[in-house]
Short mmCIF file of C-alpha atoms in Angstrom, two decimals:
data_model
loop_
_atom_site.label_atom_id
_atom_site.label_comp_id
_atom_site.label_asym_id
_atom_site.label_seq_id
_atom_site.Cartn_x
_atom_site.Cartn_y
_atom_site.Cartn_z
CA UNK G 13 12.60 11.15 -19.98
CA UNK G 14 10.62 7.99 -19.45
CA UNK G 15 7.69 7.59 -20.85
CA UNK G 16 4.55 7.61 -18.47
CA UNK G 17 1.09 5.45 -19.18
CA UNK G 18 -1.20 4.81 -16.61
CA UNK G 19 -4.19 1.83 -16.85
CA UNK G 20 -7.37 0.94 -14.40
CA UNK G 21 -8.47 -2.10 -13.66
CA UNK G 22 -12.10 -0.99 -13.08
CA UNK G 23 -14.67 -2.79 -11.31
CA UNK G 24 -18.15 -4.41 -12.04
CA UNK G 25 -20.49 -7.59 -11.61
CA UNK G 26 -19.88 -10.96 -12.77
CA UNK G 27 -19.46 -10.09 -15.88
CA UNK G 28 -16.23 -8.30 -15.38
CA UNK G 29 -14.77 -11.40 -14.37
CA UNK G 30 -15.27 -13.12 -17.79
CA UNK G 31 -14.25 -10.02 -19.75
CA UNK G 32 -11.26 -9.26 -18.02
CA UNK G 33 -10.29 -12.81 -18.37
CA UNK G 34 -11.70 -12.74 -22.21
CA UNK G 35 -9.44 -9.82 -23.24
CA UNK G 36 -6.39 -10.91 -21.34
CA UNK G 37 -6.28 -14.03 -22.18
CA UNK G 38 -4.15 -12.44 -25.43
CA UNK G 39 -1.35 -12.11 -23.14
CA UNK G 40 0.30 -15.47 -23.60
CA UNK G 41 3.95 -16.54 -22.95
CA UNK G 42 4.70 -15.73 -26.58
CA UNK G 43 4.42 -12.00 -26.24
CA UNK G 44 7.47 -9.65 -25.06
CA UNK G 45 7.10 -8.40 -21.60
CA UNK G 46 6.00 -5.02 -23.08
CA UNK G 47 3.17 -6.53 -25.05
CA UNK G 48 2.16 -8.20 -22.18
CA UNK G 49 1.84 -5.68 -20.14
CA UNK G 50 0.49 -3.43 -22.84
CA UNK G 51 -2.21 -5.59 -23.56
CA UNK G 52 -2.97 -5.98 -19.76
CA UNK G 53 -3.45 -1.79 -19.68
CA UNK G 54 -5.56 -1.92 -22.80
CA UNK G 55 -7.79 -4.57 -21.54
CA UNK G 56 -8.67 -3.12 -17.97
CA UNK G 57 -8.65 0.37 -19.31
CA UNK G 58 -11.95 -0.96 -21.40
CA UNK G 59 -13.93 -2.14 -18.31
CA UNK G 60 -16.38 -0.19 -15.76
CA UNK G 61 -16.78 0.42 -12.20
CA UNK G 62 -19.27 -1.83 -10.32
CA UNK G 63 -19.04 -3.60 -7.00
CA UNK G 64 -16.66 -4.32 -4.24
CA UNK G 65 -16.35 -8.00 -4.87
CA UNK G 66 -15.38 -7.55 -8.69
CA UNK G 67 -12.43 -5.41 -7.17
CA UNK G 68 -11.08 -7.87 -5.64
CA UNK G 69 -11.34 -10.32 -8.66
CA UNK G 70 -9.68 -7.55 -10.42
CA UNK G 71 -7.12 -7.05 -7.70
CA UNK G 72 -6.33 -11.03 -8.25
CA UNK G 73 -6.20 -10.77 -12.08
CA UNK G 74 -3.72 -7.74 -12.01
CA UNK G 75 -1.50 -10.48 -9.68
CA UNK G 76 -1.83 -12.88 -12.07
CA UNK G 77 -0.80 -10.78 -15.08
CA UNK G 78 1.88 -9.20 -13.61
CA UNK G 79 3.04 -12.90 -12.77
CA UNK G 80 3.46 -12.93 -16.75
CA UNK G 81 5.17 -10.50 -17.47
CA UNK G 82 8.46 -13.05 -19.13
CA UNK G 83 12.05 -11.78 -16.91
CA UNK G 84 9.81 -9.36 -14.84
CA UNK G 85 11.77 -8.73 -11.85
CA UNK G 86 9.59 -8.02 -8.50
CA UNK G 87 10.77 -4.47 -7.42
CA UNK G 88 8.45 -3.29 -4.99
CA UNK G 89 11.01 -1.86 -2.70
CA UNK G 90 11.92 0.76 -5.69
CA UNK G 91 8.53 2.09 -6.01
CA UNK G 92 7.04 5.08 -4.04
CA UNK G 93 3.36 6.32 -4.17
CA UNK G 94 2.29 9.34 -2.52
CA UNK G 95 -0.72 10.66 -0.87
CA UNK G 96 -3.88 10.31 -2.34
CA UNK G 97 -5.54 13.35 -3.61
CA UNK G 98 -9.27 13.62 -5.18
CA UNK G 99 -9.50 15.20 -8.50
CA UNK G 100 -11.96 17.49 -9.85
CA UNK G 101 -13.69 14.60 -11.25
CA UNK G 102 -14.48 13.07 -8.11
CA UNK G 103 -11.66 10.19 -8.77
CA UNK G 104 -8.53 9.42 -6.55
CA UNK G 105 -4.95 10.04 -8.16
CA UNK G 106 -1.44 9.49 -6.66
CA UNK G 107 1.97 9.92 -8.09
CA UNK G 108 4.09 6.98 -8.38
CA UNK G 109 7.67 6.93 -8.39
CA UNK G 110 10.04 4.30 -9.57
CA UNK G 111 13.62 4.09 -9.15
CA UNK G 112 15.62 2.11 -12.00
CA UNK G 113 18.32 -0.03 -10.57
CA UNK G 114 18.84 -2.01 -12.77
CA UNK G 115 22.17 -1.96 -15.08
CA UNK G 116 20.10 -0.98 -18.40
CA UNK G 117 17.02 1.21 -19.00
CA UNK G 118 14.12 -0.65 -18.08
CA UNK G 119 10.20 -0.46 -17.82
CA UNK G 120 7.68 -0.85 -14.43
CA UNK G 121 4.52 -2.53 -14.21
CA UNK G 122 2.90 -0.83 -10.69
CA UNK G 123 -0.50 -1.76 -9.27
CA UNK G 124 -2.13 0.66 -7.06
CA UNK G 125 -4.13 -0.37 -4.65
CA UNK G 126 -6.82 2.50 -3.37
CA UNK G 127 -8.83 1.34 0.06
CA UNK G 128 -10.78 3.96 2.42
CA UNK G 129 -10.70 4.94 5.77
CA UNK G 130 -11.72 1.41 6.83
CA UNK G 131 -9.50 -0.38 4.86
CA UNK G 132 -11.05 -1.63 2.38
CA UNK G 133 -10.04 -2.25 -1.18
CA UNK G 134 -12.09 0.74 -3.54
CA UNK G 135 -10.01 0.37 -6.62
CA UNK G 136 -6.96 -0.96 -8.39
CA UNK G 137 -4.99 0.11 -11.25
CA UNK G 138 -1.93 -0.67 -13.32
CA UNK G 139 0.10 1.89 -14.32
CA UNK G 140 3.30 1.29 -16.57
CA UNK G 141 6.68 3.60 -17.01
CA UNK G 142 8.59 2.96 -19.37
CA UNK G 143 11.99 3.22 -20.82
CA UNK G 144 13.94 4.47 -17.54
CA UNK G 145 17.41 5.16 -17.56
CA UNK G 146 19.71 2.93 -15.35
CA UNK G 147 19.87 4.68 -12.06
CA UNK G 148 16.95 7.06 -12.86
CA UNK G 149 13.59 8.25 -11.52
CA UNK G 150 10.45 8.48 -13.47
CA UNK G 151 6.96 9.31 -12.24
CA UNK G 152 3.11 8.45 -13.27
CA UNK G 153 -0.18 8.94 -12.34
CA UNK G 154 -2.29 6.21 -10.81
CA UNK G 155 -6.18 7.37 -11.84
CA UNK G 156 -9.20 6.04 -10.21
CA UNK G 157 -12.22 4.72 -12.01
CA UNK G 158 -14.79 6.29 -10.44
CA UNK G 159 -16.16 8.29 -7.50
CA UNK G 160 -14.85 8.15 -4.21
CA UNK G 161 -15.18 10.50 -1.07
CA UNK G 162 -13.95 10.33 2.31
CA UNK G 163 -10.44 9.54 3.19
CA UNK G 164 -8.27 7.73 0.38
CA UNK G 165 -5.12 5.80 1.26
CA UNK G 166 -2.81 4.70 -1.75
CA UNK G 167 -0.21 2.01 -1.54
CA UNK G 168 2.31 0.29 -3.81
CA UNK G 169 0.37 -3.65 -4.14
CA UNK G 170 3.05 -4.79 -6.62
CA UNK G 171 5.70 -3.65 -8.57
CA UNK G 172 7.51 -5.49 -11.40
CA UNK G 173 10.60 -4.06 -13.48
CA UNK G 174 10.95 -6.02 -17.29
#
């Protein structure tokens, strides 16, 4: 069974900006495309929620990381998310669902975009799976970072097999 991680890119001021690009800036062409995208999860798993426009400069970093990953393959069309659901904790989950076509067992990259009943971009996250056998399924859980209400949608921004 594949292994399942999940990572937020959280949201905040200005400063968020220059941290996320601080502690990503580790992920150079050098590292494997695990390490990259291990490093990516560690780095925006460390940052907090704050305002809309810092999700979108999130939303453009998590592009631009996923762009890194070395051999990464875009597969968005073999990734599934499904409804949105609040938790207990006042944060939006979905399950995500990849499908490894791929000839050998191989590891996902998925961001997550979260956006409310008018459309608009609440949250991103980054979840990884790894380790899926050739011609498997694995599922994770895309977390929120912090309180939402309302209606939730969920959808599959990008998707990137390594």
């Amino acid at each position: 069974m594949a292994a399942r991680h999940r990572t937020r890119w959280a949201t905040g001021g200005a400063a968020l900006a220059l941290a996320l690009a601080a502690a990503l800036a580790g992920c150079s062409g050098d590292d494997s495309p695990a390490d990259t995208a291990s490093k990516a999860e560690s780095a925006v798993g460390s940052l907090a929620s704050g305002a809309s426009e810092a999700v979108e400069s999130a939303t453009a970093e998590a592009g631009r990381r996923l762009d890194d990953i070395q051999d990464g393959i875009d597969v968005k069309g073999d990734v599934k998310v499904g409804p949105p659901t609040v938790g207990s904790d006042g944060r939006a989950r979905a399950e995500v669902t990849v499908h490894n076509t791929a000839d050998a067992a191989r590891s996902f990259a998925v961001q997550v975009n979260f956006t409310d009943a008018g459309n608009k971009l609440i949250d991103t996250v980054i979840v990884t799976v790894s380790n899926v056998q050739t011609g498997h399924s694995a599922t994770a859980t895309a977390r929120g970072t912090h309180d939402v209400s309302g209606e939730i949608r969920a959808e599959v921004a990008r998707a990137v097999r390594y």
